[in-house]
Coordinates of C-alpha atoms in Angstrom, one line a residue:
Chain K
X1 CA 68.2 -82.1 28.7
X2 CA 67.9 -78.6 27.4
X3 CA 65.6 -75.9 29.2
X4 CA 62.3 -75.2 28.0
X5 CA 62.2 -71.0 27.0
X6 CA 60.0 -70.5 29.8
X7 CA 62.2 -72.2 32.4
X8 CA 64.5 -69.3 30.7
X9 CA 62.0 -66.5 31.1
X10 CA 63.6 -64.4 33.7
X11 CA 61.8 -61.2 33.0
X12 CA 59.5 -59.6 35.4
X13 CA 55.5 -61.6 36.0
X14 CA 54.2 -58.2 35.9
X15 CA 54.9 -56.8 32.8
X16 CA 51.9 -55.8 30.8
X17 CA 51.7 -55.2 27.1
X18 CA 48.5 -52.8 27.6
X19 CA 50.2 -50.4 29.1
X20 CA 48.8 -47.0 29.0
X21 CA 50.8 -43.7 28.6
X22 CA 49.7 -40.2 30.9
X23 CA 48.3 -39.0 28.0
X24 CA 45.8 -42.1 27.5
X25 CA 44.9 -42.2 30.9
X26 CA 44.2 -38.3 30.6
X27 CA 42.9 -38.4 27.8
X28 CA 40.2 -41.3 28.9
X29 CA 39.0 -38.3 31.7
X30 CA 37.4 -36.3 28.9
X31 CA 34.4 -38.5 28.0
X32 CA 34.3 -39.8 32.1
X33 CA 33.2 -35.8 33.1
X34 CA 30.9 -35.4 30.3
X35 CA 29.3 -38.5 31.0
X36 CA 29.2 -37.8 35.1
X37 CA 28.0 -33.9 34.6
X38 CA 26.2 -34.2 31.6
X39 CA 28.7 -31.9 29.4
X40 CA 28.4 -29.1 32.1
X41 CA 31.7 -29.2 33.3
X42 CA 34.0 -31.0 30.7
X43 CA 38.0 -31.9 31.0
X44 CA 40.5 -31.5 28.8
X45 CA 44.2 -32.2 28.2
X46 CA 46.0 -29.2 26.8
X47 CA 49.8 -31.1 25.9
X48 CA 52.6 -29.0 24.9
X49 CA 56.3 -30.0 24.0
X50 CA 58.8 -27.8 25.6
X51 CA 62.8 -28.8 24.5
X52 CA 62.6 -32.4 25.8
X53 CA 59.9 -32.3 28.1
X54 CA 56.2 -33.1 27.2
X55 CA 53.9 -31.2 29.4
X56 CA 50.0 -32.3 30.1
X57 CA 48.0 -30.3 31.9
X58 CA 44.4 -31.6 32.8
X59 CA 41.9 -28.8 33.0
X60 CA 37.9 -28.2 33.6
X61 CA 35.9 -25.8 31.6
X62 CA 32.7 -24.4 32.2
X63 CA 31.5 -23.5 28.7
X64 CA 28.1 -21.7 30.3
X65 CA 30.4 -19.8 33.0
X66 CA 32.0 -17.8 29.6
X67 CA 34.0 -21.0 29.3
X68 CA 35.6 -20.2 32.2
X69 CA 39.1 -22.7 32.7
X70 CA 41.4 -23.9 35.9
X71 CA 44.4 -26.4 35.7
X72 CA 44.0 -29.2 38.3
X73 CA 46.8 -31.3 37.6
X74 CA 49.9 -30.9 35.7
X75 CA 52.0 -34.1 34.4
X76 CA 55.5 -34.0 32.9
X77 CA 57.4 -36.6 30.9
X78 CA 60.9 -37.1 28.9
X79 CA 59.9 -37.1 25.5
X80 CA 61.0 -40.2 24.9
X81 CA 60.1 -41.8 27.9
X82 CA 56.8 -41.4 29.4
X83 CA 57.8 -43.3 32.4
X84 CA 58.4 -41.7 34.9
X85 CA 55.9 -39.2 35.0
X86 CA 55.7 -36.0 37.5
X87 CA 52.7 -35.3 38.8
X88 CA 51.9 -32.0 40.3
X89 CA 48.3 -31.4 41.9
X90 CA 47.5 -28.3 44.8
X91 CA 45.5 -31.4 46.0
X92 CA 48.2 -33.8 46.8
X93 CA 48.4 -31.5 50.0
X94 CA 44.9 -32.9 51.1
X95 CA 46.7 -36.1 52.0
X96 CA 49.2 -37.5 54.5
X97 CA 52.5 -39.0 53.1
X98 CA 52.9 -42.9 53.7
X99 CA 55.8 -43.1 54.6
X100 CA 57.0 -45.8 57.0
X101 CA 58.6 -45.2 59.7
X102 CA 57.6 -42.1 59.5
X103 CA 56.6 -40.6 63.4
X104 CA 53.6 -38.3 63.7
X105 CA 52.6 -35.8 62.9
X106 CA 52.7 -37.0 59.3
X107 CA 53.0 -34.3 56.9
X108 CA 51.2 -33.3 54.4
X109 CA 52.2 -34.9 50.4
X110 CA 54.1 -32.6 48.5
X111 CA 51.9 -31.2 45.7
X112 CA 55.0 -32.7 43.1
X113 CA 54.9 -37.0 43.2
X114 CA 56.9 -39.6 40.7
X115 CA 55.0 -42.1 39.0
X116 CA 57.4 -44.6 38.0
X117 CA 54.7 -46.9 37.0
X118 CA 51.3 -47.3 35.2
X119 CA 49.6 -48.2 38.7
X120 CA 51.8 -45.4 40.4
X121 CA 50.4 -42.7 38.1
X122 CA 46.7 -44.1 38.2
X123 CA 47.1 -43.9 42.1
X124 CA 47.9 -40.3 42.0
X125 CA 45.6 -38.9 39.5
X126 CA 42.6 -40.8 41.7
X127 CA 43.9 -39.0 44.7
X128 CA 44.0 -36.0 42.4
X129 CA 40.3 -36.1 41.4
X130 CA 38.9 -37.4 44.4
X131 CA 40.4 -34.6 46.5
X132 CA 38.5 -31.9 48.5
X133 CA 40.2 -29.1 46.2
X134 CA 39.0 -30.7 42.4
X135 CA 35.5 -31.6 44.0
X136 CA 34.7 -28.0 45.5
X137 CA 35.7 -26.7 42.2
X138 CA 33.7 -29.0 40.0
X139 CA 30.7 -28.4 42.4
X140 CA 31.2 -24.9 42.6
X141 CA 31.2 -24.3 38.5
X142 CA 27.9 -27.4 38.1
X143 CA 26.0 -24.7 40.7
X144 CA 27.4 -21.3 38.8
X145 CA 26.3 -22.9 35.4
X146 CA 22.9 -24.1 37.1
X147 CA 22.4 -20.7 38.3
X148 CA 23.2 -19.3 35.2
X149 CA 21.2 -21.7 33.1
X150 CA 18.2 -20.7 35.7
X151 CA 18.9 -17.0 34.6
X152 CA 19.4 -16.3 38.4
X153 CA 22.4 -13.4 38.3
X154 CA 23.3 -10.9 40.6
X155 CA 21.3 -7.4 39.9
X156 CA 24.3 -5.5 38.5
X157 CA 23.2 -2.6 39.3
X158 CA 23.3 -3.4 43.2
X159 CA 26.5 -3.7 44.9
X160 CA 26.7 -6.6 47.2
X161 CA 26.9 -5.2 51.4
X162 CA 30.6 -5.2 51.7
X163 CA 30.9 -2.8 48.8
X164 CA 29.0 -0.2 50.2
X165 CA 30.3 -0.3 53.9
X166 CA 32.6 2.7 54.6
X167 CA 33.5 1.2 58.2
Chain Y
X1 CA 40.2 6.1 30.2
X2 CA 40.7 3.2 32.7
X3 CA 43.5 3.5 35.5
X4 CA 45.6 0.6 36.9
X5 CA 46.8 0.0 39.6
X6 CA 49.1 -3.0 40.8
X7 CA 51.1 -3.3 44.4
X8 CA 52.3 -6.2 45.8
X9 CA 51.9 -5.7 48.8
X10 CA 54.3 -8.5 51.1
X11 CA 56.3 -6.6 53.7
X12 CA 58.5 -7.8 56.3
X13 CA 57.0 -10.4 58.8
X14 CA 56.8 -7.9 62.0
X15 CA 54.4 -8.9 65.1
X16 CA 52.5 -5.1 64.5
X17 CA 50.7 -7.2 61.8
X18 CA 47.9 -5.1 62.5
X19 CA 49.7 -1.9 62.6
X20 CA 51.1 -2.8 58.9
X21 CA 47.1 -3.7 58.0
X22 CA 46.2 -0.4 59.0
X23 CA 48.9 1.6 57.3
X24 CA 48.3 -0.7 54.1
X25 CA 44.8 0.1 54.4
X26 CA 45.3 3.6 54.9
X27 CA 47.9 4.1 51.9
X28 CA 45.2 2.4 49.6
X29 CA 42.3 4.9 50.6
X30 CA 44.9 7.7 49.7
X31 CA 45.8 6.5 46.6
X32 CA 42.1 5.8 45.3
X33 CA 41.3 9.6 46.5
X34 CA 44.5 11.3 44.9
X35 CA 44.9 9.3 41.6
X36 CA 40.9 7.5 41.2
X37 CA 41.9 4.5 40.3
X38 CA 39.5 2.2 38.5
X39 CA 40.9 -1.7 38.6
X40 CA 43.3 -2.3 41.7
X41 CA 45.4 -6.3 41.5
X42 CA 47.1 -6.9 44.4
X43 CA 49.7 -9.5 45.3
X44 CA 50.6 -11.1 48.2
X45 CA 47.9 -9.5 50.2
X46 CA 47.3 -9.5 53.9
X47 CA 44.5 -7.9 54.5
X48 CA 40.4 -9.6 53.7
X49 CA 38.8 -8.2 50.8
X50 CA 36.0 -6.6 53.0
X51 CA 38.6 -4.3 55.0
X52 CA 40.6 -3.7 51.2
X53 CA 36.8 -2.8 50.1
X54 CA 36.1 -0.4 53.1
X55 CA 39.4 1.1 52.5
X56 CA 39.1 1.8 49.2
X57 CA 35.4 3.1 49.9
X58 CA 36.9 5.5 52.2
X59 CA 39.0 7.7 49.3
X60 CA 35.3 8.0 48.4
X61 CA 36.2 7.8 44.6
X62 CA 33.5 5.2 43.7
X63 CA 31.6 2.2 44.9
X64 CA 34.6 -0.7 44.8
X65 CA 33.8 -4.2 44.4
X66 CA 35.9 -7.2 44.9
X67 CA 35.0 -8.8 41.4
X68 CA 33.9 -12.8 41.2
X69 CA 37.9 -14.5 41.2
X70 CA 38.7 -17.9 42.1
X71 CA 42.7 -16.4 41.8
X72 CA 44.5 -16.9 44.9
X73 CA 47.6 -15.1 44.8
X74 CA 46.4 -12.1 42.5
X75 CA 43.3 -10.0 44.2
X76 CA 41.5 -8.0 41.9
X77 CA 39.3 -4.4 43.1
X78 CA 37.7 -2.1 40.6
X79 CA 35.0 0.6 41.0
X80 CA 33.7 0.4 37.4
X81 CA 29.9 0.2 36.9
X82 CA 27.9 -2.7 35.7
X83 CA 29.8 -5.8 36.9
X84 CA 32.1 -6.1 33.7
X85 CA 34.6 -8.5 34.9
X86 CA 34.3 -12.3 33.9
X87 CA 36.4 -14.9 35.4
X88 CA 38.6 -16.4 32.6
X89 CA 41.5 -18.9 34.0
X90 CA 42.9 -20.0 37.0
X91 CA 46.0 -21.9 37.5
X92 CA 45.2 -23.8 40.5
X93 CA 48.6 -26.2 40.1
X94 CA 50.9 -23.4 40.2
X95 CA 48.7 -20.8 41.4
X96 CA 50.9 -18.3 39.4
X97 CA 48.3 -17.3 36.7
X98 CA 45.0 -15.3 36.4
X99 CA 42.9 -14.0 33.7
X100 CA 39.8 -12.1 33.7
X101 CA 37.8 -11.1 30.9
X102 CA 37.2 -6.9 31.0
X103 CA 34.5 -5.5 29.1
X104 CA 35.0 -2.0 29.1
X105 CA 36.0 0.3 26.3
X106 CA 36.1 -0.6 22.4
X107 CA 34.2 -4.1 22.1
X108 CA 35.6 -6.8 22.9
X109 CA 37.1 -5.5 25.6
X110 CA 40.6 -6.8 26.8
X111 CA 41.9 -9.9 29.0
X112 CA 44.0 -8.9 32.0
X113 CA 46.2 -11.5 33.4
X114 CA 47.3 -11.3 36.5
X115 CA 50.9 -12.8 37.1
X116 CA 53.0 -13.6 40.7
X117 CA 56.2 -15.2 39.7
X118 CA 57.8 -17.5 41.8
X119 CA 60.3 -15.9 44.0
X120 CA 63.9 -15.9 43.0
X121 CA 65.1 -18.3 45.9
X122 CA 62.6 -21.1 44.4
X123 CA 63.8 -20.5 41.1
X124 CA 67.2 -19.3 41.4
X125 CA 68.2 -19.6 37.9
X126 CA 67.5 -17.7 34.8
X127 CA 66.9 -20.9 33.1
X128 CA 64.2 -22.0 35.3
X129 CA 62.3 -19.0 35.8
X130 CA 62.6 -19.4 31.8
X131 CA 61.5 -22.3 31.9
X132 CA 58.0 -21.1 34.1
X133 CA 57.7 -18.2 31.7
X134 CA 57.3 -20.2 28.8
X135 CA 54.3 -22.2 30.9
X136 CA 52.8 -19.1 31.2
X137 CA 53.2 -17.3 27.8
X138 CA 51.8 -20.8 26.6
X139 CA 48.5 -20.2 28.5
X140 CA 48.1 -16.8 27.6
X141 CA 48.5 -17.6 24.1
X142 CA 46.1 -20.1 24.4
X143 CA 43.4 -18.0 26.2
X144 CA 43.9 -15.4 23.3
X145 CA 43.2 -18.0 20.8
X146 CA 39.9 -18.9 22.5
X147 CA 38.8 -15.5 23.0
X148 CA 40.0 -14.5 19.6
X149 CA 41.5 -11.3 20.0
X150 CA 45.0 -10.0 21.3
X151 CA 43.8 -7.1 23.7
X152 CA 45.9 -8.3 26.5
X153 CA 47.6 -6.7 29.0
X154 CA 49.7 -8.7 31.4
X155 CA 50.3 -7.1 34.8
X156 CA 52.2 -8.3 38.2
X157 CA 55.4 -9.1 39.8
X158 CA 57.1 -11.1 37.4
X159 CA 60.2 -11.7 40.0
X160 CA 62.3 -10.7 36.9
X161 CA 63.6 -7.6 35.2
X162 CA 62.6 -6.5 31.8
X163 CA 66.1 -7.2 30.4
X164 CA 65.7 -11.3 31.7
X165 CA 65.6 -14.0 29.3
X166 CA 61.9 -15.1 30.7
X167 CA 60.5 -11.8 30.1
X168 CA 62.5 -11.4 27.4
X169 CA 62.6 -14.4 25.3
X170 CA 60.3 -15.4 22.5
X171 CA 58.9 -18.6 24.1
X172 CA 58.3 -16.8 27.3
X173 CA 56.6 -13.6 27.5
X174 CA 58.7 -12.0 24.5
X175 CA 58.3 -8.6 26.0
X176 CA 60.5 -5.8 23.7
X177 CA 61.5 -2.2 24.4
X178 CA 59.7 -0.3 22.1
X179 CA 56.9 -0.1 20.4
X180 CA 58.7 -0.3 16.8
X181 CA 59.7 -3.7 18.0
X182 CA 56.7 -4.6 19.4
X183 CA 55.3 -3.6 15.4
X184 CA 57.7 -5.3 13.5
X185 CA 59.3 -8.3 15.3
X186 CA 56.1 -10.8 14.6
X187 CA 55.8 -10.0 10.6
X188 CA 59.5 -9.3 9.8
X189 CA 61.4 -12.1 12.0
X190 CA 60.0 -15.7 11.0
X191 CA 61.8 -17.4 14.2
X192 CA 60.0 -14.4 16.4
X193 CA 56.7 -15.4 13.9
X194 CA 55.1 -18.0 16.1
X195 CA 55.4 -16.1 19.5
X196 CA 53.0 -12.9 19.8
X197 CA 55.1 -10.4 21.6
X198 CA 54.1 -8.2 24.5
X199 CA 55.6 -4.4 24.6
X200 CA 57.3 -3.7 27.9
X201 CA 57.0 -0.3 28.6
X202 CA 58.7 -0.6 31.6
X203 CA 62.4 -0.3 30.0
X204 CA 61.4 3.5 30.4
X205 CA 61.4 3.3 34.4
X206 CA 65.2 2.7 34.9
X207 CA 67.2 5.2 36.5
X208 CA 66.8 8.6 37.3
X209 CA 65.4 10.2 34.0
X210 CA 61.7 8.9 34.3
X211 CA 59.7 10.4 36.8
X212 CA 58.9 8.1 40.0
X213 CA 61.6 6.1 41.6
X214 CA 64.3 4.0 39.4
X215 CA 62.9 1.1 40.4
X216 CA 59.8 -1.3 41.9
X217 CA 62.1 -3.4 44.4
X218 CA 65.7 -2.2 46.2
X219 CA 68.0 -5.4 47.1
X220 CA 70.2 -4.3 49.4
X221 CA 73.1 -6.6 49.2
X222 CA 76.7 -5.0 49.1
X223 CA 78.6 -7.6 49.6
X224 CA 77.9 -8.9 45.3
X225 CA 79.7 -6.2 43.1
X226 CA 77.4 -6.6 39.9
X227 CA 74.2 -6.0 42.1
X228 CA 72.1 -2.9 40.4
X229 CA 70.1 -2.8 43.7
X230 CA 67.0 -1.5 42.0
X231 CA 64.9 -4.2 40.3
X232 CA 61.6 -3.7 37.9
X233 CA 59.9 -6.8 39.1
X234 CA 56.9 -5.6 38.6
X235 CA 55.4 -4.6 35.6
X236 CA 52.8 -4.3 32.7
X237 CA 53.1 -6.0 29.3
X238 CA 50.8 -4.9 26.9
X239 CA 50.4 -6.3 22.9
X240 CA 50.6 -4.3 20.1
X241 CA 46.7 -4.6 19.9
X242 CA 46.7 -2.4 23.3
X243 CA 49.9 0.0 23.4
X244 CA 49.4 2.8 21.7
X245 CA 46.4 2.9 24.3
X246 CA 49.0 3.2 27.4
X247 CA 48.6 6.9 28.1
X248 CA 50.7 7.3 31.8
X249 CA 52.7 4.8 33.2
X250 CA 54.6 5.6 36.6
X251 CA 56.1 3.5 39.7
X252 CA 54.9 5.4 43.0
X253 CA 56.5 6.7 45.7
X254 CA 53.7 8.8 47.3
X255 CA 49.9 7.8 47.8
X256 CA 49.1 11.5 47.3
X257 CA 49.1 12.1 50.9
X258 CA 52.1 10.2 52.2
X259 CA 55.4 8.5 51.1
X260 CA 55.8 5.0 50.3
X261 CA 59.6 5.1 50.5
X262 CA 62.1 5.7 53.2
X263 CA 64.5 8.9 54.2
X264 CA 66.7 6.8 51.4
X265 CA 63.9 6.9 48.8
X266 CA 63.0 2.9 49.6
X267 CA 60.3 1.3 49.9
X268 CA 58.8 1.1 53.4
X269 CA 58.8 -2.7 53.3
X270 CA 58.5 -2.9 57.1
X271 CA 55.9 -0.6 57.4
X272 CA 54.0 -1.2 54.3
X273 CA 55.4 -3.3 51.5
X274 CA 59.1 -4.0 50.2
X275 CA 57.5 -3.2 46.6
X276 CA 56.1 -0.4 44.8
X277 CA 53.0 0.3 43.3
X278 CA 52.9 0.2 39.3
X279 CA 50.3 2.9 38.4
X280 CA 48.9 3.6 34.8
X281 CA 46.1 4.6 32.4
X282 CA 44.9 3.3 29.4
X283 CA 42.6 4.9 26.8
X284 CA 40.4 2.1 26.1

């Protein structure tokens, strides 16, 4: 009796046909800031192609600090092949690697990972923007636009205490 | 005229830390006195902005500030008036990258970008200190293109010599020798078209004919036969917007009241720093 073609299926159950590339998944972070600080602190993906390599780098802007920018997270990728991706975030250093086996004291992620995977690359860009580092930031540019929005400034003409001291 | 100064200031890892502070500290008040210096980047800096403040204070040459910076690496001081400096970027993934926003001088200003290269050991290879250069050049094209002019200077330890394919090259910082270069490379060469180029000025520092040492960092290593033990790592890049403004360049060996380099004209680099200082005016 002849095999049916999914008795002859032998490829993996979790392959996905949705798959998202970086860039999507980026991309998708633009709108999610706007929406969460209500256009006061946007991201955006600068991309650029370098020989084979396409670079992404995910930054946050403060247009009312002088549109003032900072790269949180870079991602790299084979032209061709946007799996896998390398991840590099400061803020990967926030957390412990898992690895097993490992004895304590665990030490501290390298700020370059490998996403092999969809899931892999989600996983390190929530670390990424859930981290101490990307969270002080985006706090500390919503209160510098507030401030500047409230027309609170520094009096330029007064130099703060630590400029004057001579000790 | 505005005048620059830019030191990294790393020395060897001694336990007189506080003895190297102080004689740091002390060098910097002597400088500001003997050559009033207006904007001051450091690299690699030991010492808390409040002690560099103090210190600078001391030359009594002005009121210095440490101006608003989110940089890590690259500190900025300055002592001019009215708060002028605007934070512009930060690269917080390789933390190799500054810009601020300067308005001084003709409107609209200039950007200064602050820039501390990875060392040589991380990125042993000309390719792959290429490779970070272009990163780089990228964002400060990109910065240009937002604030829509090309009054740029680009100052720091580049961990690379002028004559280096990242400084060099047209996708990195594309920094040429002279100013007729820096004139004609963009409008007469259409592969050089799409990559503004900086002019170095610091070609003129080799050697013994310009005044000041022949070089920002000494590598003593005598074993290699094709080392030229004196290195221009640091420098200033300025586009052809901006050069004809450069009106003194000089690498330092003296803060005006003491030397900076050894009996063998070195830097002090375990006293003070194993670089030195990169001093010039522009006429903004």
């Amino acid at each position: 009796m002849p095999a049916s073609a999914n008795e002859l299926d032998f490829w993996a159950n979790d392959i996905n046909p949705g798959i998202l590339s970086p860039l999507m998944i980026l991309r998708a972070q633009e709108p999610a800031l706007r929406k969460r600080t209500g256009g006061i602190v946007e991201a955006k993906v600068i991309s650029q192609i370098a020989s084979d390599v396409t670079k992404h780098q995910l930054i946050l802007i403060a247009p009312a600090v002088d549109n003032y920018q900072e790269t949180i997270l870079a991602a790299q990728h084979n032209v061709r092949r946007v799996y896998p991706c390398q991840v590099e975030s400061a803020s990967f250093q926030e957390y412990e690697e898992s690895v097993r086996g490992r004895l304590p004291p665990l030490a501290a992620m390298d700020t370059v990972q490998i996403a092999g995977t969809q899931a892999e690359f989600i996983r390190l860009l929530k670390l990424a923007l859930n981290s101490k580092t990307v969270r002080t930031t985006i706090d500390a540019l919503l209160a510098k636009s507030n401030e500047l929005e409230a027309g609170i400034n520094v009096d330029k003409s007064e130099p703060h205490a630590a400029e004057v001291s001579n000790s | 005229m505005v005048k620059f100064l830019f030191w990294n200031l790393y020395g060897r890892q001694k336990r007189d830390r506080l003895q190297r502070s102080d004689a740091l500290t002390a060098s910097l008040t002597h400088l500001v006195k003997a050559r009033q210096i207006d904007v001051l980047l450091f690299a690699e800096c030991p010492v808390a902005d409040q002690q560099i403040v103090a210190a600078l204070n001391q030359g009594q040459a002005g009121t210095y500030y440490a101006p608003d910076s989110r940089s890590q690496r690259i500190r900025f001081f300055s002592r001019l008036p009215g708060r002028p400096w605007m934070d512009a970027y930060n690269d917080r993934v390789h933390n190799r990258m500054t810009a601020q926003k300067l308005h001084v001088g003709k409107h609209p200003g200039i950007l200064i970008v602050g820039i501390h290269f990875p060392d040589r050991i991380s990125l042993p290879t000309p390719e792959g200190r290429l490779s970070v250069a272009e990163d780089l050049a990228f964002w400060i094209n990109r910065l240009e293109d937002e604030v829509k002019h090309r009054r740029t200077i680009a100052v720091g330890d580049f961990n690379m010599n002028p004559f280096e394919p990242g400084v060099i090259a047209t996708k990195g910082f594309h920094g040429v020798m002279t100013k007729r270069l820096a004139e004609t490379v963009n409008h007469r060469l259409s592969n050089r078209a799409d990559y503004p180029c900086f002019y170095n000025p610091m070609w003129h520092c080799f050697g013994d004919s310009a005044p000041g040492p022949p070089g920002t960092y000494f590598l003593q290593n005598t074993l290699d036969t094709t080392n030229h033990f004196w290195n221009i790592y640091d420098q200033v890049l300025l586009r052809p917007d901006l050069m004809d403004s450069l009106r003194y360049l000089q690498i330092l060996d003296s803060d005006g009241e003491a030397t900076l380099v050894t009996k063998e004209g070195r830097p002090r680099k375990g006293s003070l720093s194993d670089h030195l200082p990169l001093f010039f005016e522009l006429d903004i």
